[in-house]
Amino acid sequence: MLAVLLLDYSLYVWHVLTHRVPLLWRFHLVHHVDLDMDASTALRFHLGELLLSVPWRAAQIGLIGVSWRVYAIWQALLMLSILFHHSNFRLPLRVEGYLNRLIVTPRMHGIHHSIASDEVNSNWSSGLSFWDRLHGTLRLDVPFVLYISILFERR
Ligand SMILES: [Zn+2]
């Protein structure tokens, strides 16, 4: 359980780095240019970002000391989470509110994919939303109407 938490946290750190380090951002930007987010967005990454993430992932596994079984479980949970929070599900706000206390939701991650820089630099978590709460990077205060209008403006 601790290994899964540490894998999730170190992925949060990696995601922050992909936004803060100019070389990494050049590759990660490709994931953010998709203006019509849906579950397929979760799979669209530049090959350069994927290659640069390999040493990071190896360090995650080596330093945390993760067994292959635990790693496989985390990878499966991560894939489900990423497909879910990139999806275009429009959940009722109340449901979003309950879910994003624990996990990353589509609206929460949609704010991260905003074109507004202060919104892009928030909501970096990929599994548990706790990491954004811990670091003060959680943004949920984008009015729903504004959020929807931003999505339509981007089309
Ligand atoms: Zn990002």
PDB file of C-alpha atoms in Angstrom, residues 34-137:
ATOM      1  CA  ASP A  34      -5.651  18.293 -27.616  1.00  0.00           C
ATOM      2  CA  LEU A  35      -8.557  20.746 -27.570  1.00  0.00           C
ATOM      3  CA  ASP A  36     -11.261  18.109 -27.507  1.00  0.00           C
ATOM      4  CA  MET A  37     -10.446  16.099 -24.401  1.00  0.00           C
ATOM      5  CA  ASP A  38     -11.745  12.584 -24.070  1.00  0.00           C
ATOM      6  CA  ALA A  39     -10.364   9.270 -22.870  1.00  0.00           C
ATOM      7  CA  SER A  40      -8.112   9.054 -25.944  1.00  0.00           C
ATOM      8  CA  THR A  41      -6.296  12.194 -24.723  1.00  0.00           C
ATOM      9  CA  ALA A  42      -4.973  10.023 -21.907  1.00  0.00           C
ATOM     10  CA  LEU A  43      -2.977   8.032 -24.459  1.00  0.00           C
ATOM     11  CA  ARG A  44      -1.574  10.914 -26.516  1.00  0.00           C
ATOM     12  CA  PHE A  45       1.940  11.766 -25.402  1.00  0.00           C
ATOM     13  CA  HIS A  46       4.972  12.784 -27.408  1.00  0.00           C
ATOM     14  CA  LEU A  47       7.452   9.939 -27.880  1.00  0.00           C
ATOM     15  CA  GLY A  48      10.125  12.189 -26.353  1.00  0.00           C
ATOM     16  CA  GLU A  49       8.166  12.480 -23.103  1.00  0.00           C
ATOM     17  CA  LEU A  50       7.617   8.733 -23.016  1.00  0.00           C
ATOM     18  CA  LEU A  51      11.344   8.079 -23.525  1.00  0.00           C
ATOM     19  CA  LEU A  52      12.366  10.692 -20.935  1.00  0.00           C
ATOM     20  CA  SER A  53       9.962   9.155 -18.420  1.00  0.00           C
ATOM     21  CA  VAL A  54      11.675   5.745 -18.608  1.00  0.00           C
ATOM     22  CA  PRO A  55      14.607   6.669 -16.291  1.00  0.00           C
ATOM     23  CA  TRP A  56      12.158   8.355 -13.921  1.00  0.00           C
ATOM     24  CA  ARG A  57       9.987   5.236 -13.828  1.00  0.00           C
ATOM     25  CA  ALA A  58      13.073   3.050 -13.305  1.00  0.00           C
ATOM     26  CA  ALA A  59      14.079   5.293 -10.380  1.00  0.00           C
ATOM     27  CA  GLN A  60      10.565   5.070  -8.950  1.00  0.00           C
ATOM     28  CA  ILE A  61      10.709   1.286  -9.020  1.00  0.00           C
ATOM     29  CA  GLY A  62      14.304   1.055  -7.785  1.00  0.00           C
ATOM     30  CA  LEU A  63      14.178   3.653  -5.009  1.00  0.00           C
ATOM     31  CA  ILE A  64      10.764   2.682  -3.682  1.00  0.00           C
ATOM     32  CA  GLY A  65      11.643  -1.002  -3.981  1.00  0.00           C
ATOM     33  CA  VAL A  66       8.434  -2.007  -5.687  1.00  0.00           C
ATOM     34  CA  SER A  67       7.750  -5.635  -6.504  1.00  0.00           C
ATOM     35  CA  TRP A  68       6.583  -6.330 -10.054  1.00  0.00           C
ATOM     36  CA  ARG A  69       3.209  -7.460  -8.706  1.00  0.00           C
ATOM     37  CA  VAL A  70       2.628  -4.195  -6.853  1.00  0.00           C
ATOM     38  CA  TYR A  71       3.901  -2.248  -9.855  1.00  0.00           C
ATOM     39  CA  ALA A  72       1.438  -4.067 -12.133  1.00  0.00           C
ATOM     40  CA  ILE A  73      -1.434  -3.304  -9.734  1.00  0.00           C
ATOM     41  CA  TRP A  74      -0.477   0.390  -9.583  1.00  0.00           C
ATOM     42  CA  GLN A  75      -0.073   0.549 -13.373  1.00  0.00           C
ATOM     43  CA  ALA A  76      -3.556  -0.919 -13.874  1.00  0.00           C
ATOM     44  CA  LEU A  77      -5.111   1.497 -11.349  1.00  0.00           C
ATOM     45  CA  LEU A  78      -3.229   4.389 -12.951  1.00  0.00           C
ATOM     46  CA  MET A  79      -4.462   3.490 -16.430  1.00  0.00           C
ATOM     47  CA  LEU A  80      -8.062   3.349 -15.208  1.00  0.00           C
ATOM     48  CA  SER A  81      -7.621   6.666 -13.407  1.00  0.00           C
ATOM     49  CA  ILE A  82      -6.035   8.399 -16.403  1.00  0.00           C
ATOM     50  CA  LEU A  83      -8.704   7.144 -18.801  1.00  0.00           C
ATOM     51  CA  PHE A  84     -11.386   8.282 -16.341  1.00  0.00           C
ATOM     52  CA  HIS A  85     -10.092  11.773 -15.589  1.00  0.00           C
ATOM     53  CA  HIS A  86      -9.356  12.570 -19.236  1.00  0.00           C
ATOM     54  CA  SER A  87     -12.815  11.393 -20.257  1.00  0.00           C
ATOM     55  CA  ASN A  88     -15.576  13.764 -21.265  1.00  0.00           C
ATOM     56  CA  PHE A  89     -17.937  12.441 -18.600  1.00  0.00           C
ATOM     57  CA  ARG A  90     -19.977  15.338 -17.276  1.00  0.00           C
ATOM     58  CA  LEU A  91     -20.695  14.102 -13.783  1.00  0.00           C
ATOM     59  CA  PRO A  92     -23.097  15.999 -11.525  1.00  0.00           C
ATOM     60  CA  LEU A  93     -21.124  18.563  -9.504  1.00  0.00           C
ATOM     61  CA  ARG A  94     -22.131  16.888  -6.265  1.00  0.00           C
ATOM     62  CA  VAL A  95     -20.691  13.565  -7.485  1.00  0.00           C
ATOM     63  CA  GLU A  96     -17.520  15.344  -8.666  1.00  0.00           C
ATOM     64  CA  GLY A  97     -17.260  16.957  -5.247  1.00  0.00           C
ATOM     65  CA  TYR A  98     -17.457  13.640  -3.430  1.00  0.00           C
ATOM     66  CA  LEU A  99     -15.087  11.839  -5.778  1.00  0.00           C
ATOM     67  CA  ASN A 100     -12.405  14.525  -5.972  1.00  0.00           C
ATOM     68  CA  ARG A 101     -11.939  14.389  -2.226  1.00  0.00           C
ATOM     69  CA  LEU A 102     -10.115  11.141  -2.957  1.00  0.00           C
ATOM     70  CA  ILE A 103      -9.387  10.741  -6.670  1.00  0.00           C
ATOM     71  CA  VAL A 104      -8.831  12.944  -9.712  1.00  0.00           C
ATOM     72  CA  THR A 105     -12.086  13.600 -11.576  1.00  0.00           C
ATOM     73  CA  PRO A 106     -12.730  14.701 -15.171  1.00  0.00           C
ATOM     74  CA  ARG A 107     -13.638  18.265 -14.210  1.00  0.00           C
ATOM     75  CA  MET A 108     -10.677  18.573 -11.843  1.00  0.00           C
ATOM     76  CA  HIS A 109      -8.261  17.413 -14.541  1.00  0.00           C
ATOM     77  CA  GLY A 110     -10.106  19.442 -17.164  1.00  0.00           C
ATOM     78  CA  ILE A 111      -9.084  22.549 -15.213  1.00  0.00           C
ATOM     79  CA  HIS A 112      -5.465  21.364 -15.543  1.00  0.00           C
ATOM     80  CA  HIS A 113      -5.981  21.224 -19.326  1.00  0.00           C
ATOM     81  CA  SER A 114      -7.274  24.815 -19.388  1.00  0.00           C
ATOM     82  CA  ILE A 115      -5.658  27.448 -21.598  1.00  0.00           C
ATOM     83  CA  ALA A 116      -5.352  29.796 -18.577  1.00  0.00           C
ATOM     84  CA  SER A 117      -1.820  29.502 -17.147  1.00  0.00           C
ATOM     85  CA  ASP A 118      -2.883  29.662 -13.489  1.00  0.00           C
ATOM     86  CA  GLU A 119      -5.251  26.761 -14.113  1.00  0.00           C
ATOM     87  CA  VAL A 120      -2.736  24.703 -16.122  1.00  0.00           C
ATOM     88  CA  ASN A 121      -0.336  25.004 -13.195  1.00  0.00           C
ATOM     89  CA  SER A 122      -2.721  23.221 -10.844  1.00  0.00           C
ATOM     90  CA  ASN A 123      -4.252  19.765 -10.366  1.00  0.00           C
ATOM     91  CA  TRP A 124      -1.146  17.752 -11.229  1.00  0.00           C
ATOM     92  CA  SER A 125      -2.266  14.602  -9.413  1.00  0.00           C
ATOM     93  CA  SER A 126      -2.896  11.517 -11.537  1.00  0.00           C
ATOM     94  CA  GLY A 127      -4.462   9.109  -9.079  1.00  0.00           C
ATOM     95  CA  LEU A 128      -5.185  10.427  -5.616  1.00  0.00           C
ATOM     96  CA  SER A 129      -6.126  14.094  -5.408  1.00  0.00           C
ATOM     97  CA  PHE A 130      -4.406  14.295  -2.013  1.00  0.00           C
ATOM     98  CA  TRP A 131      -1.069  15.403  -3.496  1.00  0.00           C
ATOM     99  CA  ASP A 132      -2.560  18.603  -4.883  1.00  0.00           C
ATOM    100  CA  ARG A 133      -4.218  19.285  -1.523  1.00  0.00           C
ATOM    101  CA  LEU A 134      -0.904  18.658   0.243  1.00  0.00           C
ATOM    102  CA  HIS A 135       1.003  21.074  -1.999  1.00  0.00           C
ATOM    103  CA  GLY A 136      -1.709  23.716  -2.295  1.00  0.00           C
ATOM    104  CA  THR A 137      -1.994  23.149  -6.049  1.00  0.00           C
TER     105      THR A 137
END
